[in-house]
Amino acid sequence: MTILDGKKVSNDIKNEIGAEVEKMKQRGEKVPHLAAIIVGNDGASKTYVNSKVKACERVGFESSLFRMSSTISEIELLDKIEELNQNDDIDGFIVQLPLPPQIDTQKVLNAVDPDKDVDGFHPTNFGKMALDMTTFIPATPFGILELLERYDIPTKGKHTVVIGRSYIVGRPMSILMGRSGFPGNSTVTLTHEFTKNITQITSQADIIIIAVGIPDFLKGEMIKDDAVIIDVGITRVPDDNAEKGYIIKGDVDFENVSKRASFITPVPGGVGPMTVSMLLKNTLLARERHRVRNSEKQL
């Protein structure tokens, strides 16, 4: 059994991006600029956004963080998004989810300029991804593809089972694993909480990608020997014996599943670190697109 070490691969990617930014500086080019909007005081969101800011510092990006009150109106938030859309200095930005109940999340995501949508959530980018066109791939699925590629895990002709159908992970993953090329060319089954006889399906899978947010959902008896397991779940589970009062668990019963798997991602340290690195990679792609477009305008 091989651990898919997202922490190590993430560091490799950051080093590669940092080297690219250094070359940009030497050529006298503008370095990438990533911005984030965070609404309210959600602890997990704060931690995640802070990790993005630190990652930007490490690779030499500029970064901006806009903190908004949890009582902000939808109109005010949309005005802020439009301001960032019009700001030529910002190459890409994200609106950290979840948003408070008074705000329509889909309306907010639709308001982001697709050329700056480095999260890959805008319908234009999602549609392009589904059509196998060049676009921003959502950061978590992009990170999973990168792990499969860097560990050279065969996907052609394999049966991939995706558990969970969110537009952030499950749905894009089901499209990407079935696309032409590598990683891809697999036969995909998309399952969710209402799927009947799910063990019958998972026990036939060569690759399982799970993102349901239910700790220990995937048990050892639900997989076949030598399956590849990608665990996207991350849940704080109360534990009086833990220093912080909780432990972090994935969607996979790691102890038992790892005994049968050929490759598996740990939680934490698997898919999580990859998400931030691929967000940086999308921002680098956005900067390059904007540079090309600006040079074409000057011709």
Coordinates of C-alpha atoms in Angstrom, one line a residue:
M1 CA 0.0 0.0 0.0
T2 CA 1.3 3.4 -1.0
I3 CA 0.3 6.7 0.7
L4 CA -0.6 9.4 -1.8
D5 CA 1.4 12.2 0.0
G6 CA -0.5 15.3 -0.9
K7 CA 1.7 17.4 1.4
K8 CA 4.8 16.5 -0.5
V9 CA 3.3 16.8 -4.0
S10 CA 1.8 20.2 -2.9
N11 CA 5.2 21.4 -1.8
D12 CA 6.7 20.3 -5.1
I13 CA 4.1 22.2 -7.0
K14 CA 4.7 25.4 -4.9
N15 CA 8.4 25.1 -5.6
E16 CA 7.7 24.8 -9.4
I17 CA 5.3 27.8 -9.3
G18 CA 7.9 29.8 -7.2
A19 CA 10.6 29.2 -9.8
E20 CA 8.1 30.3 -12.5
V21 CA 7.4 33.6 -10.6
E22 CA 11.1 34.2 -10.2
K23 CA 11.5 34.0 -14.0
M24 CA 8.6 36.4 -14.4
K25 CA 10.3 38.9 -12.1
Q26 CA 13.6 38.6 -14.0
R27 CA 11.7 39.3 -17.3
G28 CA 10.2 42.4 -15.6
E29 CA 6.7 41.0 -15.8
K30 CA 3.9 41.6 -13.3
V31 CA 3.6 38.7 -10.8
P32 CA 0.2 36.9 -10.3
H33 CA -2.2 38.5 -7.9
L34 CA -4.8 36.4 -6.1
A35 CA -7.6 37.9 -4.0
A36 CA -10.1 36.4 -1.6
I37 CA -13.4 37.6 -0.2
I38 CA -14.4 36.1 3.1
V39 CA -17.8 36.8 4.7
G40 CA -18.4 36.3 8.4
N41 CA -16.4 34.4 11.0
D42 CA -16.6 30.8 10.1
G43 CA -13.5 29.1 11.7
A44 CA -12.8 26.6 9.0
S45 CA -13.1 29.3 6.3
K46 CA -10.7 31.6 8.2
T47 CA -8.1 28.8 8.5
Y48 CA -8.5 27.9 4.8
V49 CA -8.2 31.5 3.6
N50 CA -5.2 32.2 5.8
S51 CA -3.5 29.1 4.3
K52 CA -4.1 30.6 0.9
V53 CA -2.5 33.9 1.9
K54 CA 0.6 32.1 3.3
A55 CA 0.9 30.0 0.1
C56 CA 0.8 33.2 -2.0
E57 CA 3.7 34.7 0.1
R58 CA 5.7 31.5 -0.3
V59 CA 5.5 31.4 -4.1
G60 CA 5.9 35.2 -4.6
F61 CA 2.3 36.1 -5.6
E62 CA 0.6 39.2 -4.5
S63 CA -2.5 38.6 -2.4
S64 CA -5.4 40.6 -1.1
L65 CA -7.9 39.6 1.5
F66 CA -11.3 41.3 1.8
R67 CA -13.1 40.6 5.1
M68 CA -16.9 41.3 5.0
S69 CA -19.4 41.3 7.9
S70 CA -21.8 38.3 8.2
T71 CA -24.6 40.9 8.0
I72 CA -23.5 42.2 4.6
S73 CA -26.3 42.5 2.0
E74 CA -26.3 40.6 -1.2
I75 CA -26.1 43.9 -3.2
E76 CA -23.1 45.0 -1.2
L77 CA -21.3 41.7 -1.9
L78 CA -22.1 41.8 -5.6
D79 CA -20.8 45.4 -5.8
K80 CA -17.5 44.2 -4.2
I81 CA -17.3 41.4 -6.8
E82 CA -17.8 43.8 -9.6
E83 CA -15.1 46.0 -8.2
L84 CA -12.6 43.1 -8.3
N85 CA -13.9 42.1 -11.8
Q86 CA -12.9 45.6 -13.0
N87 CA -9.6 45.7 -11.2
D88 CA -6.9 44.9 -13.8
D89 CA -4.3 44.4 -11.1
I90 CA -6.1 41.3 -9.8
D91 CA -5.7 38.1 -11.9
G92 CA -8.0 35.8 -10.0
F93 CA -10.2 35.9 -7.0
I94 CA -12.3 33.5 -4.9
V95 CA -15.4 34.0 -2.7
Q96 CA -14.9 31.7 0.2
L97 CA -17.9 29.4 0.9
P98 CA -20.2 28.9 2.8
L99 CA -22.0 32.3 2.6
P100 CA -24.6 33.5 5.2
P101 CA -28.3 32.6 4.5
Q102 CA -29.3 36.1 3.3
I103 CA -27.0 35.6 0.2
D104 CA -27.8 33.5 -2.9
T105 CA -24.6 31.6 -3.4
Q106 CA -25.3 30.7 -7.0
K107 CA -26.0 34.4 -7.9
V108 CA -22.7 35.4 -6.2
L109 CA -20.6 32.7 -8.1
N110 CA -22.3 33.7 -11.4
A111 CA -21.2 37.3 -10.8
V112 CA -17.5 36.4 -10.8
D113 CA -15.8 37.2 -14.2
P114 CA -15.1 33.7 -15.7
D115 CA -11.6 34.9 -16.6
K116 CA -10.9 35.5 -13.0
D117 CA -12.8 32.5 -11.6
V118 CA -9.8 30.6 -10.4
D119 CA -12.1 28.3 -8.3
G120 CA -13.6 27.1 -11.6
F121 CA -17.2 27.4 -10.3
H122 CA -18.7 29.7 -12.9
P123 CA -21.2 28.0 -15.3
T124 CA -19.0 29.1 -18.2
N125 CA -15.9 27.4 -16.8
F126 CA -17.9 24.3 -15.7
G127 CA -19.4 24.0 -19.2
K128 CA -16.0 24.3 -20.9
M129 CA -14.6 21.7 -18.5
A130 CA -17.5 19.3 -19.5
L131 CA -16.8 20.0 -23.2
D132 CA -13.0 19.2 -22.6
M133 CA -12.1 22.8 -23.5
T134 CA -9.2 24.8 -21.9
T135 CA -10.5 26.4 -18.7
F136 CA -10.1 26.6 -15.0
I137 CA -10.7 23.2 -13.4
P138 CA -12.1 23.4 -9.8
A139 CA -9.1 23.3 -7.4
T140 CA -9.9 20.1 -5.5
P141 CA -10.6 17.9 -8.6
F142 CA -7.5 19.5 -10.3
G143 CA -5.5 18.4 -7.3
I144 CA -6.8 14.8 -7.5
L145 CA -5.9 14.6 -11.2
E146 CA -2.4 15.9 -10.3
L147 CA -2.0 13.2 -7.6
L148 CA -3.1 10.5 -10.0
E149 CA -0.7 11.8 -12.6
R150 CA 2.4 12.3 -10.4
Y151 CA 2.0 8.8 -8.9
D152 CA 1.4 7.4 -12.4
I153 CA -1.8 5.6 -11.4
P154 CA -3.4 3.9 -14.4
T155 CA -6.9 5.2 -15.2
K156 CA -7.5 4.0 -18.8
G157 CA -10.3 1.4 -18.9
K158 CA -10.5 1.4 -15.1
H159 CA -13.8 1.5 -13.2
T160 CA -14.0 4.7 -11.2
V161 CA -16.7 5.1 -8.6
V162 CA -17.4 8.7 -7.3
I163 CA -19.3 8.9 -4.1
G164 CA -20.9 12.4 -3.7
R165 CA -22.3 14.7 -6.4
S166 CA -21.5 18.2 -5.3
Y167 CA -20.6 20.7 -8.1
I168 CA -17.3 21.4 -6.1
V169 CA -16.0 17.8 -6.2
G170 CA -18.2 14.9 -7.1
R171 CA -19.8 16.1 -10.4
P172 CA -16.6 17.6 -11.9
M173 CA -14.6 14.5 -10.9
S174 CA -17.1 12.2 -12.7
I175 CA -16.7 14.3 -15.9
L176 CA -12.9 14.5 -15.6
M177 CA -12.3 10.8 -15.0
G178 CA -14.4 9.9 -18.1
R179 CA -12.7 12.4 -20.4
S180 CA -10.2 11.5 -23.1
G181 CA -6.5 11.5 -22.0
F182 CA -4.6 10.9 -18.8
P183 CA -5.8 10.9 -16.1
G184 CA -9.1 9.9 -17.6
N185 CA -10.5 7.3 -20.1
S186 CA -12.1 5.4 -17.2
T187 CA -15.7 4.1 -16.9
V188 CA -17.4 6.2 -14.3
T189 CA -20.2 5.5 -11.9
L190 CA -21.5 8.5 -9.9
T191 CA -23.2 7.5 -6.6
H192 CA -24.6 9.5 -3.7
E193 CA -26.5 9.2 -0.4
F194 CA -29.6 7.7 -2.1
T195 CA -27.8 5.0 -4.1
K196 CA -29.1 1.6 -3.3
N197 CA -26.7 -1.4 -2.8
I198 CA -23.7 1.0 -2.8
T199 CA -21.4 -1.8 -1.5
Q200 CA -22.2 -3.8 -4.6
I201 CA -20.9 -0.9 -6.7
T202 CA -17.9 0.1 -4.7
S203 CA -16.7 -3.5 -4.4
Q204 CA -16.3 -3.5 -8.2
A205 CA -14.3 -0.2 -8.3
D206 CA -10.7 0.1 -9.3
I207 CA -10.7 3.7 -8.1
I208 CA -12.9 5.3 -5.5
I209 CA -13.1 9.0 -5.0
I210 CA -15.3 9.9 -2.0
A211 CA -16.6 13.3 -1.0
V212 CA -19.8 12.9 1.1
G213 CA -18.8 14.5 4.4
I214 CA -19.7 11.4 6.5
P215 CA -16.7 10.2 8.7
D216 CA -15.7 6.6 8.1
F217 CA -18.4 6.1 5.5
L218 CA -16.3 3.8 3.3
K219 CA -15.5 0.6 5.2
G220 CA -12.9 -2.1 4.5
E221 CA -15.5 -4.6 3.3
M222 CA -16.8 -2.2 0.7
I223 CA -13.7 -2.2 -1.5
K224 CA -11.9 -4.9 -3.5
D225 CA -8.2 -5.7 -3.0
D226 CA -5.8 -3.2 -4.5
A227 CA -8.3 -0.5 -5.1
V228 CA -7.1 3.1 -5.3
I229 CA -8.8 5.3 -2.7
I230 CA -9.1 9.1 -2.8
D231 CA -10.6 10.6 0.4
V232 CA -11.8 14.2 0.0
G233 CA -13.8 14.2 3.3
I234 CA -12.7 16.3 6.2
T235 CA -14.8 16.5 9.3
R236 CA -14.1 17.7 12.9
V237 CA -15.2 14.9 15.2
P238 CA -15.5 15.7 18.9
D239 CA -13.0 13.8 21.0
D240 CA -12.5 14.6 24.7
N241 CA -9.1 12.9 24.6
A242 CA -7.7 15.2 21.9
E243 CA -5.8 18.3 22.8
K244 CA -8.2 20.6 20.7
G245 CA -11.3 18.7 21.7
Y246 CA -11.8 17.2 18.3
I247 CA -10.0 15.0 15.7
I248 CA -10.0 15.4 11.9
K249 CA -11.6 12.4 10.1
G250 CA -12.0 11.6 6.5
D251 CA -14.9 9.8 4.7
V252 CA -12.8 6.6 4.7
D253 CA -12.3 4.2 7.6
F254 CA -8.5 4.5 7.0
E255 CA -7.4 1.9 9.4
N256 CA -9.3 -0.9 7.7
V257 CA -9.5 0.3 4.1
S258 CA -5.7 0.9 4.0
K259 CA -5.1 -2.8 4.6
R260 CA -6.7 -3.6 1.3
A261 CA -6.0 -0.6 -0.9
S262 CA -3.0 -0.2 -3.3
F263 CA -2.9 3.6 -3.0
I264 CA -4.7 5.8 -0.5
T265 CA -4.8 9.5 0.5
P266 CA -4.5 10.2 4.3
V267 CA -6.7 12.8 6.1
P268 CA -5.2 15.2 6.8
G269 CA -2.3 15.5 4.4
G270 CA -3.8 14.1 1.3
V271 CA -6.2 16.0 -1.0
G272 CA -6.4 19.1 1.3
P273 CA -2.9 20.6 0.6
M274 CA -3.4 19.9 -3.1
T275 CA -6.4 22.2 -3.3
V276 CA -4.4 25.3 -2.3
S277 CA -1.6 24.5 -4.7
M278 CA -3.9 24.0 -7.6
L279 CA -5.6 27.3 -6.8
L280 CA -2.2 28.9 -7.1
K281 CA -1.7 27.0 -10.4
N282 CA -5.0 28.4 -11.7
T283 CA -4.0 31.9 -10.7
L284 CA -0.7 31.5 -12.6
L285 CA -2.7 30.4 -15.7
A286 CA -5.0 33.4 -15.3
R287 CA -2.0 35.8 -15.2
E288 CA -0.5 34.2 -18.3
R289 CA -3.9 34.5 -20.1
H290 CA -4.2 38.2 -19.2
R291 CA -0.6 38.9 -20.3
V292 CA -1.2 37.3 -23.7
R293 CA -4.5 39.2 -24.1
N294 CA -2.9 42.5 -23.2
S295 CA 0.1 42.0 -25.6
E296 CA -2.4 41.1 -28.4
K297 CA -4.3 44.4 -27.7
Q298 CA -1.1 46.3 -28.1
L299 CA -0.4 44.8 -31.6

